[in-house]
C-alpha cells in the first residue's frame, strides 16, 4: 500500500506514546445543567487532552467527527488556520527539533495531525466511524494518512459537501471551488434505512408499527416549483407554510397521503408536519447514504447559527449543525459517544443535543478545544444555550498535572481513583468498568484476571508497609481471602516482600509502581 512521507514524519510517528498522561479537572463554575448527562467539554491541546481521556474512553467511542484547521494560510481569524499558532509552533519545535525550521506548512500540518489521529484511533469502537472534514488543500495527504492509520480496507467514502452557494468569481485559476469533503473510515455507516426497533405503534394503527419520517424536500423553488406550496391541515385548518427546499411530494400525492391518514400534524403552526412510515412497507428498503452530503446546506447556514446565538460573527466558518446531524445519525446509535477534538464553536455538541431531542434518544459528546478564549467564551456558551433549550448539560474540564513527575514517580496530586483508572487501562487496554473506591484494593476484573492497587496518596513514592502500599504476606493472605476470585491476579504496589514462590503458588503477578505501569 502506498504510504506518505514528509519532513518530520520520523519524529512524530511514535510521539503519541511520549505524550504525558495528565489529570482532568472538572470546573463546576463553568459546567452547565445536568452534570451526569455524560457530555464533556475539555479545554486544552487535543494531544494532551486525548491522552488524558484515553484511560476512561479507549475503544468506547462510536463516532468521531473532526474539522481540523484546513491549512489554507489564513491567519487573521479567531483561530489560526495555518498551523502557525504559537502552541503548535512551539510543539513542533520541541518534537521535531531543528528540522522543524525547514518544514513547509504542509509538512507541519501532517506533523500536527499524525499523532492526534493515532490517539483518536485508540478511542474508536471496532465498529465505530471517523468523519474528517477537509478541503482541497490537504485532502490528498489526509486520505493517505487515514488509510495508513485506520486501514485502507476501512475506507467508507470521500463524501462531498457543496459548501458554497454562490460561485467565487475572483479566483486566479478561473475555477470556483464550491465544495469540501468529509472523509469517512471505520465500520459500516447506517445507510438511509431505519432499524426495526425504531418502529412503534403508540396509536394502535391497524397498519402496524410505524416511525415518523421527514417530508422536507431538497429542491429549490426554481428547480421544482410543483413541490413548493403551503401545506394546510384539513382538520385544524393550520397552515404550516412551505419549507425553503419544498416538500418531498407534489400536491396530488400529498392529498392522497392526507386521505390515508399518514400525516402527523404538529399542534404548533411553527412545527413541521411529518409522515407515518410503516415498517411493513419499509422492510428491505434500506438505501445507501449518498456520497453527496449536506445538500442544500451551506457555510452561511453555520454562520447564521453563530450570529443568532451570539448576536455577532463570534466564530468564522462554523459548520451547519444540520450537516453534522446527518453524520451523527450515520455513525452513532442510541447511547453512543461522539468525540470532536477540534471543537471550535461546538457545532458537534449542538448537533448531538438537538438530534437527541428529535430522535428521543441519548447520545453523548466529548469536545476538545485548545483555545483558552474560544473554549469558555464561545464553545461553552453555545453548548449552554442549547443545553438549556433541550434540558441537558455538560461538564467543563481543564487539564491538570501530569500523572508522573519528571523522575517518573507518581505525582502526589494523583488520587486513588485516578491512579486506579490509569493502572487498569495500562494493564488491560480497556477503561476501568467503575470508578475505583479507595476502600477496595480490587479495582476491577478483565477477562480472566483481577487487578488490584495498593496505594496511599499520603506516601507516594515511598514504599511503606505502614502506609499500606507494600505487598506483604499479610496483605496477600487478606486479598486471597477477601474475594472468591479463582483466576490470576495482578497486584500493583510500591514494593513487595512476598517470596516469588508464594506469589507463583497464589497465581499472583506483582507489578511495581511506577516502573511497571506501561501505558500506550
Ligand atoms: C475549523 S475549526 C472547527 C470548527 C467547528 N467544526 C465548528 O463548526 O465550529 C478548528 C478548531 O480547532 C481548534 N484547534 C486547533 N488545533 C487544536 C489542537 N491542537 N487541540 C484542540 N483544538 C485545536 C481551533 O482553535 C479551532 O477552534
mmCIF file of C-alpha atoms in Angstrom, residues 202-436:
data_model
loop_
_atom_site.group_PDB
_atom_site.id
_atom_site.type_symbol
_atom_site.label_atom_id
_atom_site.label_comp_id
_atom_site.label_asym_id
_atom_site.label_seq_id
_atom_site.Cartn_x
_atom_site.Cartn_y
_atom_site.Cartn_z
ATOM 1 C CA UNK A 202 -48.399 4.153 20.023
ATOM 2 C CA UNK A 203 -51.840 4.760 18.402
ATOM 3 C CA UNK A 204 -52.611 1.085 17.594
ATOM 4 C CA UNK A 205 -52.663 1.816 13.873
ATOM 5 C CA UNK A 206 -54.058 -1.265 12.069
ATOM 6 C CA UNK A 207 -51.232 -0.969 9.546
ATOM 7 C CA UNK A 208 -48.795 -1.911 12.313
ATOM 8 C CA UNK A 209 -45.631 -0.291 13.748
ATOM 9 C CA UNK A 210 -44.543 2.978 12.188
ATOM 10 C CA UNK A 211 -41.972 5.678 12.606
ATOM 11 C CA UNK A 212 -42.147 9.346 11.761
ATOM 12 C CA UNK A 213 -40.390 10.396 8.562
ATOM 13 C CA UNK A 214 -39.239 13.721 7.191
ATOM 14 C CA UNK A 215 -41.258 15.271 4.372
ATOM 15 C CA UNK A 216 -38.999 18.231 3.669
ATOM 16 C CA UNK A 217 -37.724 18.287 0.097
ATOM 17 C CA UNK A 218 -34.291 19.031 -1.308
ATOM 18 C CA UNK A 219 -35.047 21.222 -4.328
ATOM 19 C CA UNK A 220 -35.276 24.983 -4.704
ATOM 20 C CA UNK A 221 -38.460 26.600 -5.965
ATOM 21 C CA UNK A 222 -36.802 27.355 -9.300
ATOM 22 C CA UNK A 223 -35.807 23.719 -9.790
ATOM 23 C CA UNK A 224 -39.085 22.051 -8.657
ATOM 24 C CA UNK A 225 -41.937 24.594 -8.420
ATOM 25 C CA UNK A 226 -44.537 21.772 -8.104
ATOM 26 C CA UNK A 227 -43.034 20.793 -4.711
ATOM 27 C CA UNK A 228 -43.410 24.300 -3.299
ATOM 28 C CA UNK A 229 -46.845 25.020 -1.835
ATOM 29 C CA UNK A 230 -48.346 25.799 1.578
ATOM 30 C CA UNK A 231 -49.462 22.668 3.441
ATOM 31 C CA UNK A 232 -52.718 23.057 5.379
ATOM 32 C CA UNK A 233 -54.237 20.548 7.791
ATOM 33 C CA UNK A 234 -57.841 19.784 6.727
ATOM 34 C CA UNK A 235 -58.771 19.028 10.352
ATOM 35 C CA UNK A 236 -57.382 22.050 12.201
ATOM 36 C CA UNK A 237 -57.025 24.460 9.303
ATOM 37 C CA UNK A 238 -53.450 25.285 10.442
ATOM 38 C CA UNK A 239 -51.283 26.478 7.571
ATOM 39 C CA UNK A 240 -47.727 25.149 8.016
ATOM 40 C CA UNK A 241 -46.331 27.095 5.063
ATOM 41 C CA UNK A 242 -43.650 25.672 2.813
ATOM 42 C CA UNK A 243 -40.030 24.782 3.788
ATOM 43 C CA UNK A 244 -37.233 26.576 1.950
ATOM 44 C CA UNK A 245 -36.469 23.417 -0.049
ATOM 45 C CA UNK A 246 -40.114 22.496 -0.631
ATOM 46 C CA UNK A 247 -41.891 19.199 0.190
ATOM 47 C CA UNK A 248 -40.967 15.718 -0.954
ATOM 48 C CA UNK A 249 -44.369 15.095 -2.585
ATOM 49 C CA UNK A 250 -46.401 17.106 -5.087
ATOM 50 C CA UNK A 251 -49.917 18.290 -4.205
ATOM 51 C CA UNK A 252 -51.637 15.202 -5.651
ATOM 52 C CA UNK A 253 -49.528 12.688 -3.747
ATOM 53 C CA UNK A 254 -49.785 14.803 -0.585
ATOM 54 C CA UNK A 255 -53.594 14.839 -0.857
ATOM 55 C CA UNK A 256 -53.571 11.052 -1.113
ATOM 56 C CA UNK A 257 -51.303 10.780 1.954
ATOM 57 C CA UNK A 258 -53.669 13.073 3.871
ATOM 58 C CA UNK A 259 -56.706 10.958 2.887
ATOM 59 C CA UNK A 260 -54.850 7.797 4.013
ATOM 60 C CA UNK A 261 -54.222 9.433 7.396
ATOM 61 C CA UNK A 262 -50.458 9.239 7.010
ATOM 62 C CA UNK A 263 -49.596 12.800 8.006
ATOM 63 C CA UNK A 264 -48.539 13.714 11.551
ATOM 64 C CA UNK A 265 -49.720 17.268 12.181
ATOM 65 C CA UNK A 266 -47.896 19.167 14.930
ATOM 66 C CA UNK A 267 -50.173 21.228 17.235
ATOM 67 C CA UNK A 268 -47.890 24.267 16.835
ATOM 68 C CA UNK A 269 -48.223 26.149 13.494
ATOM 69 C CA UNK A 270 -44.437 26.688 13.652
ATOM 70 C CA UNK A 271 -43.924 22.875 13.692
ATOM 71 C CA UNK A 272 -43.268 20.764 10.649
ATOM 72 C CA UNK A 273 -45.697 18.025 9.516
ATOM 73 C CA UNK A 274 -44.124 14.575 9.132
ATOM 74 C CA UNK A 275 -45.255 11.328 7.572
ATOM 75 C CA UNK A 276 -46.013 7.928 9.087
ATOM 76 C CA UNK A 277 -43.589 5.386 7.616
ATOM 77 C CA UNK A 278 -44.852 1.837 8.197
ATOM 78 C CA UNK A 279 -42.468 -0.989 8.932
ATOM 79 C CA UNK A 280 -44.322 -3.386 6.630
ATOM 80 C CA UNK A 281 -43.872 -1.106 3.670
ATOM 81 C CA UNK A 282 -40.370 -0.174 4.611
ATOM 82 C CA UNK A 283 -38.806 -3.608 5.143
ATOM 83 C CA UNK A 284 -35.911 -4.328 2.798
ATOM 84 C CA UNK A 285 -35.918 -0.742 1.650
ATOM 85 C CA UNK A 286 -32.623 0.221 3.248
ATOM 86 C CA UNK A 287 -30.835 2.532 0.899
ATOM 87 C CA UNK A 288 -27.262 3.749 0.683
ATOM 88 C CA UNK A 289 -26.192 7.027 2.258
ATOM 89 C CA UNK A 290 -25.452 9.381 -0.612
ATOM 90 C CA UNK A 291 -21.840 10.456 -1.034
ATOM 91 C CA UNK A 292 -23.158 13.994 -1.571
ATOM 92 C CA UNK A 293 -23.771 15.218 1.981
ATOM 93 C CA UNK A 294 -25.488 18.285 3.374
ATOM 94 C CA UNK A 295 -27.427 19.024 0.183
ATOM 95 C CA UNK A 296 -28.987 22.457 0.466
ATOM 96 C CA UNK A 297 -26.826 23.436 3.453
ATOM 97 C CA UNK A 298 -24.063 25.969 3.017
ATOM 98 C CA UNK A 299 -21.318 27.573 5.092
ATOM 99 C CA UNK A 300 -23.546 30.592 5.536
ATOM 100 C CA UNK A 301 -26.086 28.377 7.408
ATOM 101 C CA UNK A 302 -23.415 27.629 10.029
ATOM 102 C CA UNK A 303 -22.543 31.311 10.202
ATOM 103 C CA UNK A 304 -26.209 32.198 10.641
ATOM 104 C CA UNK A 305 -26.467 29.859 13.642
ATOM 105 C CA UNK A 306 -23.485 31.603 15.259
ATOM 106 C CA UNK A 307 -24.925 35.047 14.543
ATOM 107 C CA UNK A 308 -28.266 34.052 16.043
ATOM 108 C CA UNK A 309 -26.758 32.721 19.268
ATOM 109 C CA UNK A 310 -24.135 35.425 19.823
ATOM 110 C CA UNK A 311 -25.702 38.371 18.045
ATOM 111 C CA UNK A 312 -22.429 38.778 16.125
ATOM 112 C CA UNK A 313 -19.912 36.826 13.987
ATOM 113 C CA UNK A 314 -18.207 35.297 17.045
ATOM 114 C CA UNK A 315 -16.673 32.378 15.116
ATOM 115 C CA UNK A 316 -15.845 32.026 11.411
ATOM 116 C CA UNK A 317 -16.775 29.075 9.216
ATOM 117 C CA UNK A 318 -18.704 27.076 11.791
ATOM 118 C CA UNK A 319 -20.256 24.049 10.124
ATOM 119 C CA UNK A 320 -24.058 23.992 9.833
ATOM 120 C CA UNK A 321 -25.316 21.817 12.687
ATOM 121 C CA UNK A 322 -27.701 20.037 10.289
ATOM 122 C CA UNK A 323 -24.688 18.726 8.342
ATOM 123 C CA UNK A 324 -23.170 17.244 11.489
ATOM 124 C CA UNK A 325 -26.560 15.808 12.448
ATOM 125 C CA UNK A 326 -26.567 13.820 9.201
ATOM 126 C CA UNK A 327 -23.176 12.347 10.073
ATOM 127 C CA UNK A 328 -24.126 11.603 13.670
ATOM 128 C CA UNK A 329 -27.195 9.668 12.546
ATOM 129 C CA UNK A 330 -24.954 7.614 10.278
ATOM 130 C CA UNK A 331 -22.220 6.968 12.822
ATOM 131 C CA UNK A 332 -23.723 6.873 16.299
ATOM 132 C CA UNK A 333 -26.571 4.760 17.729
ATOM 133 C CA UNK A 334 -28.511 5.419 20.930
ATOM 134 C CA UNK A 335 -26.220 5.537 23.962
ATOM 135 C CA UNK A 336 -23.106 6.066 21.839
ATOM 136 C CA UNK A 337 -20.368 8.633 22.383
ATOM 137 C CA UNK A 338 -19.315 11.188 19.751
ATOM 138 C CA UNK A 339 -15.869 12.740 20.005
ATOM 139 C CA UNK A 340 -14.785 16.003 18.360
ATOM 140 C CA UNK A 341 -11.257 17.042 19.252
ATOM 141 C CA UNK A 342 -11.199 20.237 17.147
ATOM 142 C CA UNK A 343 -14.420 21.577 18.583
ATOM 143 C CA UNK A 344 -14.303 25.239 17.518
ATOM 144 C CA UNK A 345 -17.655 26.834 18.267
ATOM 145 C CA UNK A 346 -19.104 23.488 19.449
ATOM 146 C CA UNK A 347 -21.267 22.661 16.427
ATOM 147 C CA UNK A 348 -20.881 18.933 17.131
ATOM 148 C CA UNK A 349 -22.236 19.305 20.675
ATOM 149 C CA UNK A 350 -25.064 21.466 19.365
ATOM 150 C CA UNK A 351 -25.908 18.826 16.745
ATOM 151 C CA UNK A 352 -25.801 15.941 19.266
ATOM 152 C CA UNK A 353 -28.102 17.711 21.714
ATOM 153 C CA UNK A 354 -30.674 18.635 19.089
ATOM 154 C CA UNK A 355 -30.547 15.297 17.283
ATOM 155 C CA UNK A 356 -31.055 13.522 20.614
ATOM 156 C CA UNK A 357 -34.093 15.626 21.230
ATOM 157 C CA UNK A 358 -35.633 14.869 17.858
ATOM 158 C CA UNK A 359 -34.765 11.130 17.952
ATOM 159 C CA UNK A 360 -35.718 10.905 21.654
ATOM 160 C CA UNK A 361 -32.517 9.024 22.336
ATOM 161 C CA UNK A 362 -29.367 9.690 24.271
ATOM 162 C CA UNK A 363 -26.006 10.089 22.609
ATOM 163 C CA UNK A 364 -23.183 11.807 24.497
ATOM 164 C CA UNK A 365 -20.441 14.114 23.319
ATOM 165 C CA UNK A 366 -16.821 14.804 24.222
ATOM 166 C CA UNK A 367 -15.428 18.006 22.761
ATOM 167 C CA UNK A 368 -11.887 19.357 22.977
ATOM 168 C CA UNK A 369 -10.934 22.919 22.119
ATOM 169 C CA UNK A 370 -7.416 24.232 22.581
ATOM 170 C CA UNK A 371 -8.005 27.963 22.511
ATOM 171 C CA UNK A 372 -8.336 29.347 26.028
ATOM 172 C CA UNK A 373 -10.662 32.123 24.856
ATOM 173 C CA UNK A 374 -12.768 30.184 22.371
ATOM 174 C CA UNK A 375 -13.467 27.272 24.760
ATOM 175 C CA UNK A 376 -15.061 29.271 27.597
ATOM 176 C CA UNK A 377 -16.413 32.208 25.629
ATOM 177 C CA UNK A 378 -17.738 30.565 22.503
ATOM 178 C CA UNK A 379 -17.892 26.760 22.744
ATOM 179 C CA UNK A 380 -19.186 26.646 26.321
ATOM 180 C CA UNK A 381 -21.645 29.499 25.751
ATOM 181 C CA UNK A 382 -23.118 27.838 22.689
ATOM 182 C CA UNK A 383 -23.391 24.478 24.462
ATOM 183 C CA UNK A 384 -25.016 26.188 27.459
ATOM 184 C CA UNK A 385 -27.530 27.878 25.176
ATOM 185 C CA UNK A 386 -28.568 24.602 23.517
ATOM 186 C CA UNK A 387 -28.384 22.556 26.758
ATOM 187 C CA UNK A 388 -30.790 24.965 28.421
ATOM 188 C CA UNK A 389 -33.145 24.660 25.465
ATOM 189 C CA UNK A 390 -33.218 20.857 25.404
ATOM 190 C CA UNK A 391 -32.757 20.180 29.133
ATOM 191 C CA UNK A 392 -29.293 18.625 29.101
ATOM 192 C CA UNK A 393 -25.876 19.732 30.316
ATOM 193 C CA UNK A 394 -22.130 19.243 30.170
ATOM 194 C CA UNK A 395 -19.054 19.324 32.369
ATOM 195 C CA UNK A 396 -16.347 21.880 31.564
ATOM 196 C CA UNK A 397 -12.898 20.428 32.172
ATOM 197 C CA UNK A 398 -9.295 21.557 32.059
ATOM 198 C CA UNK A 399 -6.073 19.596 32.081
ATOM 199 C CA UNK A 400 -4.230 19.195 35.366
ATOM 200 C CA UNK A 401 -0.804 17.988 36.337
ATOM 201 C CA UNK A 402 0.898 15.014 34.676
ATOM 202 C CA UNK A 403 0.306 11.689 36.426
ATOM 203 C CA UNK A 404 4.042 11.134 36.669
ATOM 204 C CA UNK A 405 6.667 13.713 37.615
ATOM 205 C CA UNK A 406 9.927 14.382 35.742
ATOM 206 C CA UNK A 407 11.586 11.417 37.554
ATOM 207 C CA UNK A 408 8.804 9.049 36.571
ATOM 208 C CA UNK A 409 7.266 8.932 40.063
ATOM 209 C CA UNK A 410 3.540 9.136 40.633
ATOM 210 C CA UNK A 411 2.626 12.781 41.200
ATOM 211 C CA UNK A 412 1.423 13.394 44.747
ATOM 212 C CA UNK A 413 -1.643 15.226 43.391
ATOM 213 C CA UNK A 414 -2.941 11.962 41.884
ATOM 214 C CA UNK A 415 -5.880 10.449 43.790
ATOM 215 C CA UNK A 416 -6.533 6.732 44.249
ATOM 216 C CA UNK A 417 -9.381 6.604 41.664
ATOM 217 C CA UNK A 418 -7.272 8.452 39.082
ATOM 218 C CA UNK A 419 -4.291 6.156 39.510
ATOM 219 C CA UNK A 420 -6.595 3.126 39.551
ATOM 220 C CA UNK A 421 -8.157 4.193 36.231
ATOM 221 C CA UNK A 422 -4.720 4.609 34.763
ATOM 222 C CA UNK A 423 -3.326 1.323 36.094
ATOM 223 C CA UNK A 424 -6.380 -0.613 34.924
ATOM 224 C CA UNK A 425 -6.178 0.886 31.443
ATOM 225 C CA UNK A 426 -2.440 0.198 31.128
ATOM 226 C CA UNK A 427 -2.889 -3.379 32.325
ATOM 227 C CA UNK A 428 -5.896 -4.228 30.130
ATOM 228 C CA UNK A 429 -6.088 -1.623 27.342
ATOM 229 C CA UNK A 430 -9.691 -1.069 28.457
ATOM 230 C CA UNK A 431 -11.296 1.624 30.559
ATOM 231 C CA UNK A 432 -11.945 0.792 34.197
ATOM 232 C CA UNK A 433 -15.529 -0.568 34.478
ATOM 233 C CA UNK A 434 -16.403 1.567 37.518
ATOM 234 C CA UNK A 435 -14.700 4.457 39.316
ATOM 235 C CA UNK A 436 -12.454 2.869 41.963
#
